[in-house]
Short mmCIF file of C-alpha atoms and ligand atoms in Angstrom, two decimals:
data_model
loop_
_atom_site.label_atom_id
_atom_site.label_comp_id
_atom_site.label_asym_id
_atom_site.label_seq_id
_atom_site.Cartn_x
_atom_site.Cartn_y
_atom_site.Cartn_z
CA MET N 142 101.61 143.08 207.51
CA HIS N 143 102.75 141.54 204.21
CA LYS N 144 106.21 142.46 204.59
CA GLU N 145 106.38 141.56 200.81
CA ARG N 146 103.93 144.70 200.51
CA ILE N 147 106.59 147.23 202.04
CA ILE N 148 109.16 148.94 199.17
CA ASP N 149 112.20 151.42 200.35
CA MET N 150 111.53 154.31 197.51
CA HIS N 151 114.67 156.04 198.98
CA VAL N 152 117.81 154.26 199.76
CA HIS N 153 121.60 155.40 199.85
CA SER N 154 125.06 153.38 198.88
CA ASP N 155 128.19 154.47 198.79
CA ASN N 156 128.12 156.11 195.71
CA SER N 157 126.48 158.84 197.33
CA PRO N 158 128.94 161.46 199.15
CA ASP N 159 127.34 160.32 202.46
CA GLY N 160 126.26 156.67 201.67
CA ILE N 161 128.68 153.85 203.50
CA HIS N 162 127.52 150.15 202.26
CA SER N 163 127.72 149.31 199.10
CA PRO N 164 124.25 148.35 196.95
CA MET N 165 125.67 144.26 197.49
CA PHE N 166 124.82 144.35 200.70
CA ILE N 167 122.28 146.90 201.48
CA CYS N 168 120.37 143.98 199.26
CA GLU N 169 121.64 141.32 201.24
CA GLN N 170 119.87 144.05 204.65
CA ALA N 171 116.39 144.36 203.36
CA VAL N 172 116.00 141.35 201.91
CA ASP N 173 116.83 140.14 205.68
CA LYS N 174 113.98 142.15 206.38
CA GLY N 175 111.79 141.50 203.93
CA LEU N 176 111.50 144.06 201.53
CA ARG N 177 110.08 143.82 198.81
CA ALA N 178 111.86 146.43 197.04
CA ILE N 179 113.75 148.88 197.47
CA ALA N 180 114.72 152.28 194.92
CA PHE N 181 118.85 152.91 195.13
CA THR N 182 118.94 156.56 194.58
CA ASP N 183 122.28 157.97 194.67
CA HIS N 184 122.46 161.46 194.76
CA CYS N 185 123.59 164.15 192.19
CA GLU N 186 123.68 167.48 192.83
CA ILE N 187 123.14 169.43 189.75
CA ASP N 188 124.72 172.55 191.32
CA THR N 189 128.58 170.59 192.05
CA TYR N 190 128.23 167.95 189.54
CA HIS N 191 131.27 168.00 187.54
CA SER N 192 132.62 170.68 190.70
CA GLN N 193 132.24 167.58 193.43
CA LYS N 194 132.18 164.21 190.54
CA TYR N 195 128.52 163.66 191.46
CA ASP N 196 129.61 162.76 187.03
CA CYS N 197 131.94 159.39 188.90
CA MET N 198 129.80 158.62 191.98
CA ALA N 199 126.09 159.04 188.89
CA PHE N 200 127.88 156.65 186.85
CA HIS N 201 129.75 154.28 189.66
CA SER N 202 125.86 153.95 191.21
CA TYR N 203 124.18 152.97 187.79
CA PHE N 204 126.31 149.70 187.24
CA GLU N 205 126.65 149.12 191.15
CA CYS N 206 123.89 149.36 191.31
CA SER N 207 122.63 146.78 188.05
CA LYS N 208 124.88 144.66 189.37
CA ALA N 209 122.96 144.19 192.91
CA ARG N 210 119.35 143.54 190.47
CA VAL N 211 120.82 140.49 188.91
CA ALA N 212 122.45 139.58 192.07
CA PHE N 213 119.03 139.08 194.16
CA GLU N 214 116.45 138.65 191.01
CA GLY N 215 113.83 136.92 192.80
CA GLN N 216 114.50 137.15 195.88
CA LEU N 217 113.85 141.65 195.20
CA LEU N 218 113.17 143.76 193.31
CA VAL N 219 115.93 146.35 192.35
CA LEU N 220 114.91 150.07 190.77
CA ILE N 221 117.39 152.49 190.27
CA GLY N 222 116.91 156.10 190.09
CA LEU N 223 119.19 159.37 191.19
CA GLU N 224 118.21 161.47 193.87
CA ILE N 225 118.13 164.89 191.38
CA GLY N 226 119.45 168.21 194.20
CA GLN N 227 119.01 171.14 192.61
CA PRO N 228 117.37 170.55 189.42
CA ASN N 229 116.38 174.24 188.77
CA SER N 230 119.63 175.03 188.72
CA ASP N 231 120.82 173.88 185.11
CA TYR N 232 117.76 171.88 183.45
CA GLU N 233 119.60 170.83 180.21
CA LEU N 234 122.32 168.43 182.23
CA THR N 235 119.37 167.66 184.61
CA LYS N 236 118.21 166.11 181.29
CA LYS N 237 120.77 165.19 179.81
CA ILE N 238 122.13 162.61 182.88
CA VAL N 239 118.16 161.43 183.42
CA ASN N 240 117.59 160.81 179.79
CA SER N 241 121.86 158.83 179.55
CA ARG N 242 120.61 155.69 181.53
CA PRO N 243 117.15 153.94 181.99
CA TYR N 244 116.65 154.89 185.06
CA ASP N 245 112.97 153.57 187.22
CA VAL N 246 112.79 156.95 188.94
CA ILE N 247 114.03 160.18 189.20
CA LEU N 248 113.95 162.11 192.52
CA GLY N 249 113.76 165.62 192.78
CA SER N 250 115.11 167.22 196.01
CA ILE N 251 116.54 170.55 196.89
CA HIS N 252 119.41 170.98 199.30
CA THR N 253 120.92 174.50 198.55
CA PRO N 254 118.64 176.90 198.44
CA LYS N 255 118.84 179.71 195.75
CA GLY N 256 120.32 182.77 197.53
CA PHE N 257 122.61 180.23 199.52
CA ASN N 258 126.29 178.46 199.41
CA CYS N 259 125.83 176.01 202.12
CA ASP N 260 123.15 172.77 202.88
CA ILE N 261 119.89 173.95 203.92
CA LYS N 262 121.66 171.35 207.86
CA GLU N 263 124.75 173.90 207.64
CA ILE N 264 122.01 176.98 207.54
CA GLU N 265 121.20 179.94 210.67
CA TYR N 266 117.90 179.28 210.97
CA ASP N 267 118.06 181.86 214.10
CA LYS N 268 119.13 184.43 212.35
CA ILE N 269 116.79 184.51 209.14
CA ASP N 270 113.03 184.38 208.59
CA VAL N 271 112.10 181.08 209.17
CA TYR N 272 108.56 182.64 206.95
CA ASP N 273 109.93 184.55 204.26
CA PHE N 274 112.72 180.34 203.94
CA MET N 275 110.12 178.49 204.01
CA LYS N 276 107.24 180.30 202.01
CA ASN N 277 110.50 180.42 199.39
CA TYR N 278 112.42 177.28 199.52
CA PHE N 279 108.17 175.91 198.52
CA ALA N 280 107.89 178.27 195.22
CA GLU N 281 111.92 176.28 194.64
CA LEU N 282 110.03 172.97 194.91
CA THR N 283 107.03 174.14 193.06
CA GLU N 284 108.97 175.23 190.01
CA MET N 285 110.13 171.51 189.96
CA ALA N 286 106.83 169.76 189.99
CA TYR N 287 106.73 171.06 186.45
CA CYS N 288 110.57 169.60 185.00
CA PRO N 289 109.10 166.49 183.47
CA GLU N 290 112.40 164.95 183.94
CA ILE N 291 111.83 164.24 187.93
CA ASP N 292 108.69 162.31 189.06
CA ILE N 293 108.45 162.00 192.93
CA LEU N 294 109.41 165.37 195.01
CA ALA N 295 111.63 164.35 198.02
CA HIS N 296 110.80 165.77 201.79
CA ILE N 297 109.57 168.56 200.98
CA THR N 298 110.06 170.20 204.68
CA CYS N 299 113.89 168.71 205.01
CA PRO N 300 114.88 172.54 206.40
CA MET N 301 112.19 171.44 209.58
CA ARG N 302 114.48 169.20 210.55
CA ARG N 303 116.82 172.47 211.83
CA ILE N 304 114.52 174.88 211.77
CA GLN N 305 112.13 172.47 214.81
CA GLY N 306 114.35 169.70 215.47
CA LYS N 307 117.69 171.65 215.89
CA TYR N 308 117.44 175.01 216.46
CA GLY N 309 113.36 174.22 218.50
CA ILE N 310 111.53 177.07 216.76
CA ALA N 311 107.95 176.70 217.07
CA PHE N 312 106.39 177.23 213.30
CA ASP N 313 102.87 177.80 212.36
CA TYR N 314 101.61 176.05 209.45
CA GLU N 315 98.93 178.48 208.33
CA LYS N 316 101.38 181.29 207.51
CA ILE N 317 102.79 179.75 204.68
CA GLN N 318 99.39 177.79 203.95
CA LYS N 319 99.25 180.01 200.67
CA GLU N 320 102.61 178.68 199.67
CA THR N 321 101.67 174.79 200.19
CA ASP N 322 98.80 174.72 198.65
CA GLU N 323 100.63 176.26 195.47
CA LEU N 324 102.99 173.80 196.20
CA LEU N 325 100.99 170.95 196.10
CA LYS N 326 98.45 172.05 193.71
CA ALA N 327 101.55 171.91 191.38
CA ILE N 328 102.31 168.32 192.30
CA ILE N 329 98.79 167.29 191.63
CA LYS N 330 98.40 168.98 188.38
CA ASN N 331 101.52 168.02 186.67
CA ASP N 332 100.81 164.23 188.23
CA LYS N 333 103.97 163.42 190.34
CA VAL N 334 103.78 162.32 193.29
CA LEU N 335 104.54 162.89 197.20
CA GLU N 336 106.76 161.00 198.96
CA ILE N 337 106.72 160.73 202.73
CA ASN N 338 110.36 160.29 204.12
CA THR N 339 110.53 158.68 207.04
CA SER N 340 114.52 159.36 207.62
CA GLY N 341 112.86 162.32 210.29
CA LEU N 342 111.80 159.80 212.29
CA ARG N 343 115.02 158.97 213.20
CA GLN N 344 116.15 162.14 214.27
CA PRO N 345 115.35 164.66 216.83
CA ILE N 346 112.31 166.54 215.04
CA GLY N 347 110.24 162.71 215.72
CA LYS N 348 108.32 163.74 212.09
CA THR N 349 107.75 162.83 208.98
CA MET N 350 108.86 165.48 206.08
CA PRO N 351 106.15 166.44 205.16
CA ASP N 352 104.49 165.49 208.88
CA GLU N 353 100.26 165.10 209.04
CA ASN N 354 98.77 168.35 208.17
CA ILE N 355 100.50 168.03 204.39
CA ILE N 356 99.67 165.20 203.38
CA ARG N 357 96.06 165.39 205.04
CA ARG N 358 95.92 168.58 202.51
CA TYR N 359 97.70 167.01 199.94
CA LYS N 360 94.13 163.98 200.59
CA GLU N 361 92.23 167.16 200.50
CA LEU N 362 92.97 168.87 197.55
CA GLY N 363 92.50 166.00 194.84
CA GLY N 364 96.49 164.02 195.45
CA LYS N 365 96.74 160.52 194.51
CA HIS N 366 100.22 159.20 195.02
CA ILE N 367 102.26 158.67 197.80
CA SER N 368 106.11 157.11 197.82
CA ILE N 369 107.61 156.37 200.50
CA GLY N 370 111.27 156.06 201.76
CA SER N 371 113.70 155.46 204.25
CA ASP N 372 116.84 158.28 202.63
CA SER N 373 119.03 155.82 204.97
CA HIS N 374 122.78 156.12 203.99
CA SER N 375 123.23 152.79 206.04
CA ALA N 376 122.10 149.26 205.04
CA TYR N 377 120.96 148.94 208.63
CA ASP N 378 118.59 152.22 208.61
CA THR N 379 117.00 150.49 204.69
CA GLY N 380 113.36 150.35 205.54
CA ALA N 381 113.74 152.17 209.00
CA GLY N 382 110.00 153.98 209.14
CA ILE N 383 108.15 153.04 206.01
CA ARG N 384 105.17 150.82 208.03
CA GLU N 385 105.19 153.93 209.90
CA GLY N 386 104.72 156.02 206.75
CA MET N 387 102.57 153.36 205.35
CA LEU N 388 99.92 154.11 208.61
CA LEU N 389 99.48 157.53 208.58
CA ALA N 390 99.00 157.19 204.78
CA LYS N 391 96.54 155.15 205.45
CA ARG N 392 95.25 157.68 208.20
CA CYS N 393 95.70 160.57 205.41
CA GLY N 394 92.92 158.53 203.23
CA PHE N 395 95.64 156.79 201.07
CA ASP N 396 94.70 153.08 200.20
CA ARG N 397 96.89 153.16 197.40
CA LEU N 398 100.66 153.59 197.32
CA THR N 399 102.85 154.71 194.52
CA PHE N 400 106.67 153.18 193.36
CA LEU N 401 107.88 153.00 190.20
CA VAL N 402 109.51 150.93 187.58
CA ASP N 403 111.30 152.57 184.32
CA ARG N 404 109.53 155.91 184.52
CA GLU N 405 105.85 154.92 184.79
CA ILE N 406 103.88 154.91 188.50
CA MET N 407 102.38 151.43 189.54
CA GLU N 408 100.43 151.59 192.43
CA ILE N 409 100.22 148.34 194.97
CA GLU N 410 97.61 148.53 197.82
CA ASN N 411 98.58 150.17 200.81
CA ASN N 412 97.39 146.73 203.13
CA ILE N 413 99.46 147.57 206.84
ZN1 ZN R 534 117.53 164.51 199.56
ZN1 ZN R 535 117.96 161.19 199.88
#
């Protein structure tokens, strides 16, 4: 393994409500761990953009991360982006935010699914039909794949952290094969990137999001672009699981990995 090849494309700083460390400290830790590049992708929830002060946080994130980029030049490639939550709640606002700064990369996520007034973490999955829920969740993500402002579809099976991880519900992916294929085909057709999110490896579910079956299916259908992100909210987790994610990508036939600079897709050899 060449340590300089490790790139973490999903990192939160203290400019996210749930992030705890400053961009400078995260960069210092990333250099110590031998990472080559990180992408800061602080939260920006579109449906609560003003009421929950994401407008201020996104502003601070951009400037604090820019300072870190300059300070660590030559040691660490610092990419600056956002994790846009619920872009489908206001596409015009999404466009305005994404085009307001020269971002490198934009992740798209659904944290608050349509019809729910809470985060996917708070849903009581033992009281709903999880198959209907996931079909609707994938339909929302499929729509997101057509949004020009989104580059990477983040943690597409995120509810599984609770469905399988917390509630211990056995989930048969074959029952949502049609919706899964529609989502993966939309990602491919629109030249978007599928994220392997490694945060599940640090949680009870013990698996990446999505897990291997979906990554293999993406490859079978002709998918080309895979990025890997730790979704760290602490400097100590930055880079966590990236190596495992690279091995998984390799097993599924991805010899190249994707990152973005100036919102342009770049590729690097997956030489794990
Ligand atoms: Zn997220
Ligand atoms: Zn995140």
